[in-house]
mmCIF file of C-alpha atoms in Angstrom:
data_model
loop_
_atom_site.group_PDB
_atom_site.id
_atom_site.type_symbol
_atom_site.label_atom_id
_atom_site.label_comp_id
_atom_site.label_asym_id
_atom_site.label_seq_id
_atom_site.Cartn_x
_atom_site.Cartn_y
_atom_site.Cartn_z
ATOM 1 C CA UNK A 1 8.352 -5.019 7.176
ATOM 2 C CA UNK A 2 7.080 -7.491 4.641
ATOM 3 C CA UNK A 3 6.123 -5.833 1.389
ATOM 4 C CA UNK A 4 2.396 -6.316 1.757
ATOM 5 C CA UNK A 5 2.055 -7.132 5.430
ATOM 6 C CA UNK A 6 -0.704 -5.343 7.294
ATOM 7 C CA UNK A 7 0.786 -2.997 9.824
ATOM 8 C CA UNK A 8 -0.998 -0.868 12.384
ATOM 9 C CA UNK A 9 0.664 2.105 13.989
ATOM 10 C CA UNK A 10 -0.498 3.777 17.199
ATOM 11 C CA UNK A 11 -0.836 7.128 15.431
ATOM 12 C CA UNK A 12 -2.854 5.630 12.539
ATOM 13 C CA UNK A 13 -5.036 2.735 13.769
ATOM 14 C CA UNK A 14 -6.978 0.725 11.184
ATOM 15 C CA UNK A 15 -4.735 1.767 8.283
ATOM 16 C CA UNK A 16 -2.792 -0.672 6.140
ATOM 17 C CA UNK A 17 0.866 0.137 5.504
ATOM 18 C CA UNK A 18 2.029 -0.916 1.995
ATOM 19 C CA UNK A 19 5.253 -0.868 0.001
ATOM 20 C CA UNK A 20 5.950 1.273 -3.044
ATOM 21 C CA UNK A 21 5.808 -1.794 -5.308
ATOM 22 C CA UNK A 22 2.329 -2.746 -4.054
ATOM 23 C CA UNK A 23 1.252 0.903 -4.367
ATOM 24 C CA UNK A 24 2.301 0.837 -8.041
ATOM 25 C CA UNK A 25 0.318 -2.352 -8.725
ATOM 26 C CA UNK A 26 -2.814 -1.063 -6.988
ATOM 27 C CA UNK A 27 -2.513 2.311 -8.723
ATOM 28 C CA UNK A 28 -2.443 0.567 -12.121
ATOM 29 C CA UNK A 29 -5.472 -1.544 -11.212
ATOM 30 C CA UNK A 30 -7.386 1.449 -9.911
ATOM 31 C CA UNK A 31 -10.132 1.340 -7.339
ATOM 32 C CA UNK A 32 -8.073 2.050 -4.221
ATOM 33 C CA UNK A 33 -7.595 5.127 -2.078
ATOM 34 C CA UNK A 34 -3.953 5.490 -1.033
ATOM 35 C CA UNK A 35 -1.850 8.163 0.623
ATOM 36 C CA UNK A 36 1.918 8.578 0.716
ATOM 37 C CA UNK A 37 3.224 7.990 4.241
ATOM 38 C CA UNK A 38 6.808 8.928 3.476
ATOM 39 C CA UNK A 39 10.205 7.342 3.870
ATOM 40 C CA UNK A 40 10.793 4.817 6.637
ATOM 41 C CA UNK A 41 13.879 2.819 7.574
ATOM 42 C CA UNK A 42 13.312 -0.883 6.875
ATOM 43 C CA UNK A 43 15.722 -3.342 8.474
ATOM 44 C CA UNK A 44 17.794 -5.025 5.785
ATOM 45 C CA UNK A 45 16.572 -2.686 3.029
ATOM 46 C CA UNK A 46 17.381 0.838 4.164
ATOM 47 C CA UNK A 47 15.125 3.815 3.473
ATOM 48 C CA UNK A 48 11.905 2.859 1.659
ATOM 49 C CA UNK A 49 8.983 4.972 0.483
ATOM 50 C CA UNK A 50 5.726 3.613 1.898
ATOM 51 C CA UNK A 51 2.021 4.357 1.603
ATOM 52 C CA UNK A 52 -1.222 3.992 3.541
ATOM 53 C CA UNK A 53 -3.940 1.897 1.908
ATOM 54 C CA UNK A 54 -7.073 3.737 2.997
ATOM 55 C CA UNK A 55 -9.732 1.621 1.305
ATOM 56 C CA UNK A 56 -11.572 0.984 -1.917
ATOM 57 C CA UNK A 57 -12.927 3.622 -4.246
ATOM 58 C CA UNK A 58 -15.517 3.333 -6.996
ATOM 59 C CA UNK A 59 -12.965 3.885 -9.777
ATOM 60 C CA UNK A 60 -11.834 0.265 -10.307
ATOM 61 C CA UNK A 61 -10.843 -0.530 -13.872
ATOM 62 C CA UNK A 62 -10.884 -4.294 -13.285
ATOM 63 C CA UNK A 63 -13.273 -6.559 -11.409
ATOM 64 C CA UNK A 64 -10.565 -9.112 -10.666
ATOM 65 C CA UNK A 65 -6.849 -9.679 -11.054
ATOM 66 C CA UNK A 66 -5.659 -12.595 -13.155
ATOM 67 C CA UNK A 67 -2.290 -13.889 -12.035
ATOM 68 C CA UNK A 68 -0.373 -16.085 -14.440
#
């Protein structure tokens, strides 16, 4: 699994599967609805905590992200 690659699972169609590091970034930015999926085994990395990105919310603290 790539850290921010969109993944669909048969049991959860139309959901985006994200890494813990991306979850942390999006949580700091605000404006996203996310739900903990749990721990999954990732080839080459071992057990990793992952999340579902459910969509946008109206609580965004920033209008854009500036990357340096």
